[in-house]
Amino acid sequence: MIPPVVIPLSAEMHPQFVTHRLASLDALCVLKSAVQHAHLGRYSYVMADPWFLSDEYNVQPSTDPLSPIAEVMKNLPFERQPELPPFQGGFAGVLSFEAGRAFDRMPSARHRDFLIPDFSMSFYDVVFAWDHIENRGWLISQGWPEIEPAARAKRATARARQFMNLLEQKVTDLTLQIPHAADTSRRSLESLAAPSFALAGHDNIWSNFRREDYLEAVERVIEYIRAGDIFQANLTQRLLTPQTIPSLQIWERLRQHNPSPFMAFWQRPKWSLLSASPERFLKIEKQSVETRPIKGTRRRQGAEADLFLRDELRESRKDVAENVMIVDLLRNDLSRVCRAGSVNVPALCEVETYRTVQHLVSVVTGELSEPFDSWDALRACFPGGSITGAPKVRATEIIAELEPTTRGPYTGTLFYMTPDLWCDSSILIRTFIASEGWLQLGVGGGIVVNSNPVQEFEETLTKASGMLAALTRHHSSE
């Protein structure tokens, strides 16, 4: 089997440089680790101009959108290069929250007022990859969709040359060349299927809940818990604000103001996804599976206060209870596809600190069991337990009853998959969806029996604050 074409990148060809050079191509995808961490923040990837892309709308129950992708991947010739980052070409995609209907008994919310696909997918034969620990980068060109060795080698060489030419051409003021301007034909709020309500104390921000309606929805979740329907449910509100600057420029601001291990940018002609997620959904290498649920958040308030808040978060009965419930749910999900006795919890309720918030994080691991593979693990665990509740199916039924609008990509996942079924993915929280002149921002939290409705509402605004600040903050690099 022939290896891919691999070209080392010079130091000036860093992820931001490459992102801007490829931004005018179709289906730009950036997976950027914006924190230095050997386990979470080691690798970044930029890709564009896939050899195949497709968007699926309105995924139906019992129709598995992953099966056709898995069949294509089986036929791609691939030989892993151990000295390179894990993603060396293959599939990348966005599964919206509502795509969970394909894998479990999951209803949908009452209103769908933005046309965003349930499943957006691309096959990339060329990937730019960086190892931030070793401070090295590479162009990797696989030559797909060609299968025959000579044809594949020829295409891999030609595609590598095509992309390197893009990087090496002379461009003036590169940092200012950010295409995909904001959509000036903004859709009216009145045309949306669900009503929107001005968010008190905030200019040009609307929610799909009145404040009092959100508090009432929290109370309703608590009633379901007391009735024995569920132990916990994740309730969210969707915020809307006008988009006035290009999507890529907003994402660059997020990267600087709100850096996270799972930064992601996903571009389509009529919509884009701008994520600063701190949460891993599933990582799969060989047979090993890892998920890292987040439950519990405190806004940072300075070094001295942060120490107090760190202890308060770690000792919070409510937050610890939320986290442990979701750990139990994920252990159950993984047990469906993992070897008996292999599912473990190496870290429980540990505090991780980010630029604007602190989170309570756990780690659940397992080993896949024959005949299950990475696609089966995605099916078994999607949507993630941290953004649904427990038990998952009943929690999603209550979410559909109480939330006015579909979530779309928010609380779904963005993931990559290689032909040898290595995978990494994020839970799409802290994520803007840009569409029809608007930025959508979903924010929510886990509701348990002792939740305080007012505090739950305020927590959603805490989670939104770091994202919204990026819309007004000015940076010298712009």
Tab-separated table of C-alpha atoms in Angstrom, residues 7-470:
chain	number	residue	atom	x	y	z
A	7	ILE	CA	5.080	17.761	3.356
A	8	PRO	CA	6.492	19.393	6.524
A	9	LEU	CA	5.245	22.947	7.060
A	10	SER	CA	7.467	25.910	7.843
A	11	ALA	CA	6.970	27.778	11.122
A	12	GLU	CA	5.060	30.643	9.492
A	13	MET	CA	2.482	28.181	8.127
A	14	HIS	CA	0.619	28.042	11.429
A	15	PRO	CA	-3.102	27.155	11.720
A	16	GLN	CA	-4.348	30.753	11.493
A	17	PHE	CA	-2.248	31.415	8.380
A	18	VAL	CA	-3.488	28.253	6.676
A	19	THR	CA	-7.095	28.902	7.731
A	20	HIS	CA	-7.113	32.309	6.051
A	21	ARG	CA	-5.462	30.970	2.894
A	22	LEU	CA	-8.086	28.227	2.536
A	23	ALA	CA	-11.079	30.298	3.644
A	24	SER	CA	-12.352	30.900	0.103
A	25	LEU	CA	-12.510	27.164	-0.680
A	26	ASP	CA	-15.581	24.997	-0.195
A	27	ALA	CA	-16.389	23.415	3.158
A	28	LEU	CA	-13.642	24.902	5.300
A	29	CYS	CA	-13.268	22.914	8.530
A	30	VAL	CA	-10.946	23.933	11.369
A	31	LEU	CA	-10.428	21.812	14.492
A	32	LYS	CA	-8.211	23.937	16.719
A	33	SER	CA	-6.829	23.202	20.152
A	34	ALA	CA	-6.480	26.648	21.695
A	35	VAL	CA	-5.024	25.455	25.007
A	36	GLN	CA	-1.687	23.761	25.566
A	37	HIS	CA	-2.453	20.373	27.109
A	38	ALA	CA	-0.763	17.059	26.284
A	39	HIS	CA	-4.060	15.158	26.400
A	40	LEU	CA	-6.659	17.704	25.257
A	41	GLY	CA	-4.817	20.489	23.464
A	42	ARG	CA	-2.095	18.816	21.453
A	43	TYR	CA	-3.370	18.752	17.849
A	44	SER	CA	-5.026	21.106	15.363
A	45	TYR	CA	-6.335	20.465	11.844
A	46	VAL	CA	-7.411	22.601	8.876
A	47	MET	CA	-9.054	21.217	5.738
A	48	ALA	CA	-11.157	22.398	2.804
A	49	ASP	CA	-12.273	21.432	-0.703
A	50	PRO	CA	-13.443	17.882	0.143
A	51	TRP	CA	-13.837	15.290	-2.581
A	52	PHE	CA	-17.408	14.694	-1.412
A	53	LEU	CA	-19.817	16.646	0.766
A	54	SER	CA	-23.496	16.410	1.577
A	55	ASP	CA	-26.058	17.834	3.983
A	56	GLU	CA	-29.064	15.816	5.166
A	57	TYR	CA	-32.190	17.519	6.466
A	58	ASN	CA	-34.908	16.006	8.623
A	59	VAL	CA	-33.247	12.706	9.547
A	60	GLN	CA	-36.018	10.245	10.358
A	61	PRO	CA	-36.294	7.536	13.030
A	62	SER	CA	-34.778	4.174	12.070
A	63	THR	CA	-32.831	5.724	9.158
A	64	ASP	CA	-29.158	5.487	10.062
A	65	PRO	CA	-27.198	8.315	8.394
A	66	LEU	CA	-23.870	6.819	9.488
A	67	SER	CA	-24.120	3.482	7.662
A	68	PRO	CA	-23.448	4.830	4.126
A	69	ILE	CA	-20.435	6.754	5.444
A	70	ALA	CA	-19.077	3.646	7.133
A	71	GLU	CA	-19.365	1.698	3.867
A	72	VAL	CA	-17.395	4.330	1.939
A	73	MET	CA	-14.709	4.415	4.622
A	74	LYS	CA	-14.214	0.639	4.451
A	75	ASN	CA	-13.018	0.943	0.858
A	76	LEU	CA	-10.484	3.751	1.327
A	77	PRO	CA	-6.860	2.540	1.211
A	78	PHE	CA	-5.128	3.821	4.327
A	79	GLU	CA	-1.883	3.166	6.160
A	80	ARG	CA	-1.516	5.082	9.426
A	81	GLN	CA	1.708	7.076	9.779
A	82	PRO	CA	2.557	6.800	13.497
A	83	GLU	CA	4.743	9.919	13.559
A	84	LEU	CA	1.835	12.147	12.428
A	85	PRO	CA	-1.185	13.498	14.362
A	86	PRO	CA	-4.136	11.079	14.664
A	87	PHE	CA	-6.348	12.603	11.941
A	88	GLN	CA	-4.562	11.995	8.636
A	89	GLY	CA	-7.564	12.414	6.329
A	90	GLY	CA	-11.008	10.893	6.136
A	91	PHE	CA	-14.443	11.969	7.258
A	92	ALA	CA	-15.578	14.991	9.270
A	93	GLY	CA	-19.157	15.809	10.092
A	94	VAL	CA	-21.684	17.611	12.272
A	95	LEU	CA	-24.545	15.670	13.837
A	96	SER	CA	-27.299	17.980	15.061
A	97	PHE	CA	-29.092	17.173	18.307
A	98	GLU	CA	-32.205	16.109	16.398
A	99	ALA	CA	-30.220	13.493	14.451
A	100	GLY	CA	-30.481	11.447	17.628
A	101	ARG	CA	-33.878	10.336	16.306
A	102	ALA	CA	-31.994	7.943	14.042
A	103	PHE	CA	-30.486	6.044	16.963
A	104	ASP	CA	-33.085	6.104	19.743
A	105	ARG	CA	-36.707	6.905	20.519
A	106	MET	CA	-36.319	10.660	20.524
A	107	PRO	CA	-39.022	13.230	19.671
A	108	SER	CA	-38.386	16.695	18.277
A	109	ALA	CA	-39.296	20.135	19.587
A	110	ARG	CA	-42.400	21.954	18.415
A	111	HIS	CA	-40.785	24.480	16.053
A	112	ARG	CA	-37.933	24.390	13.553
A	113	ASP	CA	-37.403	27.905	12.283
A	114	PHE	CA	-33.885	27.859	10.765
A	115	LEU	CA	-32.976	25.557	7.880
A	116	ILE	CA	-29.897	23.831	9.298
A	117	PRO	CA	-29.153	20.209	8.328
A	118	ASP	CA	-29.426	17.380	10.825
A	119	PHE	CA	-26.242	15.874	9.387
A	120	SER	CA	-23.522	17.792	7.540
A	121	MET	CA	-20.660	15.711	6.156
A	122	SER	CA	-17.411	16.015	4.187
A	123	PHE	CA	-14.702	13.614	3.003
A	124	TYR	CA	-11.257	15.252	3.077
A	125	ASP	CA	-8.314	13.830	1.143
A	126	VAL	CA	-5.993	16.686	2.161
A	127	VAL	CA	-5.434	17.726	5.781
A	128	PHE	CA	-3.118	20.233	7.410
A	129	ALA	CA	-2.167	18.923	10.854
A	130	TRP	CA	-0.118	20.341	13.743
A	131	ASP	CA	1.390	18.841	16.878
A	132	HIS	CA	1.594	21.731	19.371
A	133	ILE	CA	3.732	19.810	21.843
A	134	GLU	CA	6.414	19.157	19.212
A	135	ASN	CA	5.688	22.491	17.469
A	136	ARG	CA	5.522	20.875	14.030
A	137	GLY	CA	3.033	20.843	11.167
A	138	TRP	CA	2.417	18.821	8.014
A	139	LEU	CA	0.339	18.725	4.856
A	140	ILE	CA	-1.043	15.202	4.371
A	141	SER	CA	-2.485	14.266	0.966
A	142	GLN	CA	-4.079	10.814	0.607
A	143	GLY	CA	-5.090	10.822	-3.065
A	144	TRP	CA	-8.684	9.721	-2.453
A	145	PRO	CA	-11.177	8.938	-3.887
A	146	GLU	CA	-8.751	7.115	-6.171
A	147	ILE	CA	-8.230	3.501	-5.090
A	148	GLU	CA	-5.767	2.113	-7.669
A	149	PRO	CA	-2.199	2.822	-6.422
A	150	ALA	CA	-0.822	4.692	-9.438
A	151	ALA	CA	-3.896	6.893	-9.817
A	152	ARG	CA	-3.991	7.536	-6.085
A	153	ALA	CA	-0.314	8.525	-5.991
A	154	LYS	CA	-0.810	10.877	-8.942
A	155	ARG	CA	-3.806	12.583	-7.339
A	156	ALA	CA	-2.100	12.832	-3.940
A	157	THR	CA	0.868	14.608	-5.523
A	158	ALA	CA	-1.301	16.952	-7.595
A	159	ARG	CA	-3.517	17.872	-4.644
A	160	ALA	CA	-0.518	18.504	-2.398
A	161	ARG	CA	0.949	20.823	-5.033
A	162	GLN	CA	-2.417	22.610	-5.411
A	163	PHE	CA	-2.658	23.357	-1.692
A	164	MET	CA	0.999	24.324	-1.259
A	165	ASN	CA	0.621	26.791	-4.129
A	166	LEU	CA	-2.240	28.412	-2.217
A	167	LEU	CA	-0.024	28.811	0.822
A	168	GLU	CA	3.007	30.108	-1.047
A	169	GLN	CA	1.383	32.735	-3.251
A	170	LYS	CA	2.024	36.365	-2.302
A	171	VAL	CA	-0.908	38.069	-0.600
A	172	THR	CA	-1.008	41.545	0.919
A	173	ASP	CA	-2.442	42.004	4.426
A	174	LEU	CA	-3.262	38.339	4.785
A	175	THR	CA	-4.709	38.722	8.283
A	176	LEU	CA	-7.441	41.010	6.945
A	177	GLN	CA	-8.544	38.653	4.187
A	178	ILE	CA	-11.516	37.029	5.847
A	179	PRO	CA	-14.247	36.079	3.351
A	180	HIS	CA	-17.789	34.941	4.089
A	181	ALA	CA	-19.187	38.301	5.141
A	182	ALA	CA	-22.208	38.460	7.388
A	183	ASP	CA	-25.510	37.910	5.625
A	184	THR	CA	-27.044	41.334	5.054
A	185	SER	CA	-30.468	39.874	4.152
A	186	ARG	CA	-31.432	39.271	7.760
A	187	ARG	CA	-34.583	37.308	8.371
A	188	SER	CA	-37.221	39.088	10.448
A	189	LEU	CA	-37.956	37.811	13.942
A	190	GLU	CA	-41.638	37.850	13.078
A	191	SER	CA	-41.090	35.239	10.361
A	192	LEU	CA	-39.741	32.664	12.813
A	193	ALA	CA	-42.002	29.775	13.761
A	194	ALA	CA	-41.564	30.410	17.495
A	195	PRO	CA	-41.903	33.818	19.187
A	196	SER	CA	-38.791	35.643	20.382
A	197	PHE	CA	-38.522	37.760	23.524
A	198	ALA	CA	-36.068	40.569	24.273
A	199	LEU	CA	-33.588	39.514	26.948
A	200	ALA	CA	-33.838	42.000	29.805
A	201	GLY	CA	-30.662	43.996	30.397
A	202	HIS	CA	-29.141	43.095	27.028
A	203	ASP	CA	-29.307	45.044	23.773
A	204	ASN	CA	-30.139	43.188	20.557
A	205	ILE	CA	-30.454	39.769	22.188
A	206	TRP	CA	-33.628	37.713	22.048
A	207	SER	CA	-34.554	34.386	23.635
A	208	ASN	CA	-37.067	31.703	22.733
A	209	PHE	CA	-38.180	31.849	26.398
A	210	ARG	CA	-39.543	34.645	28.537
A	211	ARG	CA	-37.652	34.663	31.823
A	212	GLU	CA	-40.761	33.615	33.739
A	213	ASP	CA	-41.438	30.828	31.227
A	214	TYR	CA	-37.919	29.452	31.680
A	215	LEU	CA	-38.368	29.460	35.456
A	216	GLU	CA	-41.680	27.657	35.003
A	217	ALA	CA	-40.028	25.086	32.720
A	218	VAL	CA	-37.401	24.416	35.407
A	219	GLU	CA	-40.209	23.866	37.925
A	220	ARG	CA	-41.872	21.477	35.502
A	221	VAL	CA	-38.656	19.438	35.191
A	222	ILE	CA	-38.453	19.259	38.993
A	223	GLU	CA	-42.041	17.975	39.073
A	224	TYR	CA	-41.087	15.218	36.629
A	225	ILE	CA	-38.137	14.314	38.854
A	226	ARG	CA	-40.347	14.121	41.943
A	227	ALA	CA	-42.827	11.990	40.009
A	228	GLY	CA	-40.059	9.499	39.239
A	229	ASP	CA	-39.908	10.086	35.461
A	230	ILE	CA	-36.264	11.182	35.446
A	231	PHE	CA	-33.322	11.964	37.702
A	232	GLN	CA	-32.123	14.954	35.682
A	233	ALA	CA	-32.822	16.852	32.456
A	234	ASN	CA	-30.807	19.432	30.572
A	235	LEU	CA	-32.956	22.484	29.812
A	236	THR	CA	-31.727	25.131	27.372
A	237	GLN	CA	-32.779	28.449	25.937
A	238	ARG	CA	-31.766	29.729	22.512
A	239	LEU	CA	-30.455	33.265	22.239
A	240	LEU	CA	-30.461	35.227	18.983
A	241	THR	CA	-28.379	38.272	18.117
A	242	PRO	CA	-27.809	39.943	14.724
A	243	GLN	CA	-24.659	38.932	12.864
A	244	THR	CA	-22.769	42.053	11.831
A	245	ILE	CA	-19.257	40.746	11.104
A	246	PRO	CA	-18.001	37.714	9.140
A	247	SER	CA	-18.235	34.309	10.762
A	248	LEU	CA	-14.518	33.579	10.573
A	249	GLN	CA	-13.701	36.897	12.224
A	250	ILE	CA	-16.072	36.097	15.103
A	251	TRP	CA	-14.439	32.699	15.484
A	252	GLU	CA	-10.985	34.307	15.618
A	253	ARG	CA	-12.251	36.502	18.443
A	254	LEU	CA	-13.567	33.449	20.272
A	255	ARG	CA	-10.199	31.761	19.884
A	256	GLN	CA	-8.498	34.728	21.555
A	257	HIS	CA	-11.100	35.613	24.186
A	258	ASN	CA	-12.519	32.196	25.077
A	259	PRO	CA	-9.876	29.569	24.123
A	260	SER	CA	-10.801	25.925	24.606
A	261	PRO	CA	-9.515	22.444	23.713
A	262	PHE	CA	-12.187	21.851	21.061
A	263	MET	CA	-12.396	25.050	19.025
A	264	ALA	CA	-14.113	24.330	15.709
A	265	PHE	CA	-15.172	26.218	12.587
A	266	TRP	CA	-17.429	24.577	10.000
A	267	GLN	CA	-18.368	26.538	6.874
A	268	ARG	CA	-21.212	25.966	4.453
A	269	PRO	CA	-22.563	28.438	1.861
A	270	LYS	CA	-25.706	29.331	3.840
A	271	TRP	CA	-24.638	28.655	7.417
A	272	SER	CA	-21.594	28.176	9.591
A	273	LEU	CA	-20.711	26.794	13.002
A	274	LEU	CA	-18.350	28.614	15.390
A	275	SER	CA	-17.531	26.570	18.471
A	276	ALA	CA	-15.429	27.096	21.598
A	277	SER	CA	-16.403	23.839	23.254
A	278	PRO	CA	-14.489	22.606	26.307
A	279	GLU	CA	-16.149	19.178	26.247
A	280	ARG	CA	-15.027	15.979	24.563
A	281	PHE	CA	-17.825	13.652	23.443
A	282	LEU	CA	-15.955	10.506	22.350
A	283	LYS	CA	-12.320	9.805	21.592
A	284	ILE	CA	-11.596	6.387	20.090
A	285	GLU	CA	-8.147	5.039	19.215
A	286	LYS	CA	-7.850	1.366	18.325
A	287	GLN	CA	-10.351	-0.171	20.777
A	288	SER	CA	-10.005	2.415	23.567
A	289	VAL	CA	-12.913	4.808	24.165
A	290	GLU	CA	-12.950	7.940	26.331
A	291	THR	CA	-15.694	10.452	27.123
A	292	ARG	CA	-15.359	13.548	29.351
A	293	PRO	CA	-18.745	14.847	30.586
A	294	ILE	CA	-18.956	18.348	32.052
A	295	LYS	CA	-21.513	19.165	34.739
A	296	GLY	CA	-21.061	22.151	37.025
A	297	THR	CA	-19.871	25.643	36.055
A	298	ARG	CA	-18.618	28.727	37.903
A	299	ARG	CA	-17.701	32.042	36.304
A	300	ARG	CA	-14.138	33.134	37.038
A	301	GLN	CA	-13.789	36.277	39.169
A	302	GLY	CA	-10.057	36.743	39.790
A	303	ALA	CA	-7.287	34.610	41.265
A	304	GLU	CA	-8.314	34.774	44.937
A	305	ALA	CA	-12.027	34.343	44.275
A	306	ASP	CA	-11.312	31.508	41.841
A	307	LEU	CA	-9.697	29.458	44.609
A	308	PHE	CA	-12.831	29.794	46.717
A	309	LEU	CA	-15.093	29.041	43.740
A	310	ARG	CA	-13.000	25.996	42.863
A	311	ASP	CA	-13.564	24.529	46.326
A	312	GLU	CA	-17.218	25.554	46.292
A	313	LEU	CA	-17.757	23.834	42.935
A	314	ARG	CA	-15.984	20.670	44.054
A	315	GLU	CA	-18.092	20.531	47.244
A	316	SER	CA	-21.435	21.510	45.672
A	317	ARG	CA	-23.905	18.704	46.338
A	318	LYS	CA	-26.049	19.747	43.396
A	319	ASP	CA	-23.208	19.904	40.854
A	320	VAL	CA	-21.584	16.706	42.074
A	321	ALA	CA	-24.966	14.936	41.961
A	322	GLU	CA	-25.526	16.128	38.368
A	323	ASN	CA	-22.085	14.974	37.329
A	324	VAL	CA	-22.332	11.558	38.963
A	325	MET	CA	-25.753	10.914	37.381
A	326	ILE	CA	-24.350	11.629	33.922
A	327	VAL	CA	-21.293	9.474	34.611
A	328	ASP	CA	-23.652	6.596	35.431
A	329	LEU	CA	-25.609	7.221	32.212
A	330	LEU	CA	-22.429	7.235	30.113
A	331	ARG	CA	-21.150	4.094	31.802
A	332	ASN	CA	-24.403	2.470	30.747
A	333	ASP	CA	-24.126	3.803	27.167
A	334	LEU	CA	-20.552	2.572	26.803
A	335	SER	CA	-21.432	-0.802	28.311
A	336	ARG	CA	-23.643	-1.437	25.282
A	337	VAL	CA	-20.570	-1.594	23.023
A	338	CYS	CA	-17.645	-2.206	25.404
A	339	ARG	CA	-16.152	-5.365	26.829
A	340	ALA	CA	-17.688	-6.438	30.140
A	341	GLY	CA	-15.692	-5.060	33.046
A	342	SER	CA	-13.714	-2.613	30.894
A	343	VAL	CA	-15.782	0.526	31.613
A	344	ASN	CA	-14.044	2.599	34.292
A	345	VAL	CA	-14.106	6.112	35.775
A	346	PRO	CA	-10.457	7.205	36.150
A	347	ALA	CA	-11.464	10.772	37.109
A	348	LEU	CA	-14.631	11.813	38.954
A	349	CYS	CA	-15.742	15.418	39.525
A	350	GLU	CA	-12.410	17.153	38.970
A	351	VAL	CA	-12.271	20.929	38.446
A	352	GLU	CA	-10.831	22.219	35.155
A	353	THR	CA	-10.125	25.930	34.660
A	354	TYR	CA	-10.664	27.859	31.421
A	355	ARG	CA	-10.328	31.531	30.478
A	356	THR	CA	-13.786	32.605	31.690
A	357	VAL	CA	-15.206	29.662	33.683
A	358	GLN	CA	-14.351	26.642	35.822
A	359	HIS	CA	-15.989	23.272	35.104
A	360	LEU	CA	-16.578	20.056	37.011
A	361	VAL	CA	-15.352	17.253	34.726
A	362	SER	CA	-15.281	13.451	34.885
A	363	VAL	CA	-13.641	10.876	32.616
A	364	VAL	CA	-15.225	7.553	31.600
A	365	THR	CA	-13.262	4.970	29.589
A	366	GLY	CA	-13.854	1.548	28.058
A	367	GLU	CA	-12.606	-1.003	25.516
A	368	LEU	CA	-14.766	-1.794	22.482
A	369	SER	CA	-16.013	-5.370	22.266
A	370	GLU	CA	-16.347	-7.419	19.076
A	371	PRO	CA	-18.244	-6.966	16.806
A	372	PHE	CA	-18.736	-3.302	17.744
A	373	ASP	CA	-16.696	-0.482	16.208
A	374	SER	CA	-16.397	3.300	16.459
A	375	TRP	CA	-19.585	3.908	14.483
A	376	ASP	CA	-21.478	1.705	16.944
A	377	ALA	CA	-20.039	3.701	19.841
A	378	LEU	CA	-21.331	6.933	18.276
A	379	ARG	CA	-24.769	5.406	17.824
A	380	ALA	CA	-24.842	4.078	21.395
A	381	CYS	CA	-23.825	7.349	23.039
A	382	PHE	CA	-25.420	10.053	20.852
A	383	PRO	CA	-26.673	12.525	21.896
A	384	GLY	CA	-24.319	12.943	24.829
A	385	GLY	CA	-25.716	12.307	28.282
A	386	SER	CA	-24.410	15.591	29.695
A	387	ILE	CA	-26.767	17.567	27.447
A	388	THR	CA	-29.845	15.336	27.660
A	389	GLY	CA	-30.354	13.931	31.151
A	390	ALA	CA	-31.112	10.600	32.761
A	391	PRO	CA	-32.743	8.348	31.796
A	392	LYS	CA	-31.889	9.643	28.334
A	393	VAL	CA	-35.004	8.759	26.323
A	394	ARG	CA	-37.484	10.160	28.856
A	395	ALA	CA	-35.299	13.238	29.335
A	396	THR	CA	-35.357	13.945	25.583
A	397	GLU	CA	-39.145	13.595	25.597
A	398	ILE	CA	-39.373	16.235	28.325
A	399	ILE	CA	-36.905	18.465	26.473
A	400	ALA	CA	-39.092	18.257	23.345
A	401	GLU	CA	-42.155	19.153	25.426
A	402	LEU	CA	-40.624	22.161	27.194
A	403	GLU	CA	-38.169	23.708	24.712
A	404	PRO	CA	-39.963	25.749	22.023
A	405	THR	CA	-37.470	25.198	19.179
A	406	THR	CA	-35.145	22.535	17.834
A	407	ARG	CA	-31.553	22.796	19.034
A	408	GLY	CA	-29.878	22.127	15.692
A	409	PRO	CA	-26.111	21.577	15.947
A	410	TYR	CA	-26.089	22.952	19.509
A	411	THR	CA	-25.528	19.988	21.878
A	412	GLY	CA	-24.868	17.773	18.873
A	413	THR	CA	-21.336	16.781	17.931
A	414	LEU	CA	-18.602	17.662	15.459
A	415	PHE	CA	-16.356	14.679	14.853
A	416	TYR	CA	-13.732	13.194	12.598
A	417	MET	CA	-13.304	9.544	11.640
A	418	THR	CA	-10.318	7.971	9.894
A	419	PRO	CA	-10.529	4.852	7.676
A	420	ASP	CA	-9.042	2.770	10.510
A	421	LEU	CA	-11.839	4.138	12.747
A	422	TRP	CA	-9.891	6.482	14.993
A	423	CYS	CA	-12.257	9.216	16.108
A	424	ASP	CA	-12.378	12.377	18.193
A	425	SER	CA	-15.381	14.595	18.791
A	426	SER	CA	-16.761	17.454	20.843
A	427	ILE	CA	-20.097	18.236	22.418
A	428	LEU	CA	-21.224	21.402	20.627
A	429	ILE	CA	-21.720	23.715	23.591
A	430	ARG	CA	-20.363	27.298	23.648
A	431	THR	CA	-21.274	27.352	19.968
A	432	PHE	CA	-22.658	29.996	17.617
A	433	ILE	CA	-24.677	28.919	14.576
A	434	ALA	CA	-24.614	31.641	11.905
A	435	SER	CA	-27.564	31.594	9.514
A	436	GLU	CA	-29.851	34.057	7.707
A	437	GLY	CA	-28.199	37.094	9.299
A	438	TRP	CA	-28.486	35.787	12.869
A	439	LEU	CA	-26.215	34.163	15.398
A	440	GLN	CA	-27.886	31.448	17.455
A	441	LEU	CA	-26.413	30.630	20.864
A	442	GLY	CA	-27.863	27.809	22.927
A	443	VAL	CA	-27.229	27.900	26.684
A	444	GLY	CA	-28.573	25.596	29.365
A	445	GLY	CA	-27.894	23.454	32.373
A	446	GLY	CA	-28.774	20.258	34.162
A	447	ILE	CA	-31.871	20.387	36.349
A	448	VAL	CA	-32.016	18.148	39.433
A	449	VAL	CA	-34.513	17.904	42.276
A	450	ASN	CA	-32.883	20.633	44.386
A	451	SER	CA	-32.311	23.072	41.511
A	452	ASN	CA	-33.208	26.716	42.089
A	453	PRO	CA	-35.014	28.071	39.000
A	454	VAL	CA	-33.597	31.593	39.323
A	455	GLN	CA	-30.060	30.278	39.748
A	456	GLU	CA	-30.519	27.962	36.760
A	457	PHE	CA	-31.592	30.885	34.592
A	458	GLU	CA	-28.633	32.969	35.760
A	459	GLU	CA	-26.260	30.072	35.038
A	460	THR	CA	-27.358	30.084	31.402
A	461	LEU	CA	-26.425	33.775	31.172
A	462	THR	CA	-23.056	33.065	32.804
A	463	LYS	CA	-22.373	30.491	30.112
A	464	ALA	CA	-23.434	32.948	27.409
A	465	SER	CA	-21.338	35.859	28.676
A	466	GLY	CA	-17.956	34.655	27.434
A	467	MET	CA	-19.342	33.979	23.974
A	468	LEU	CA	-21.252	37.252	23.687
A	469	ALA	CA	-18.231	39.274	24.840
A	470	ALA	CA	-16.379	38.121	21.728
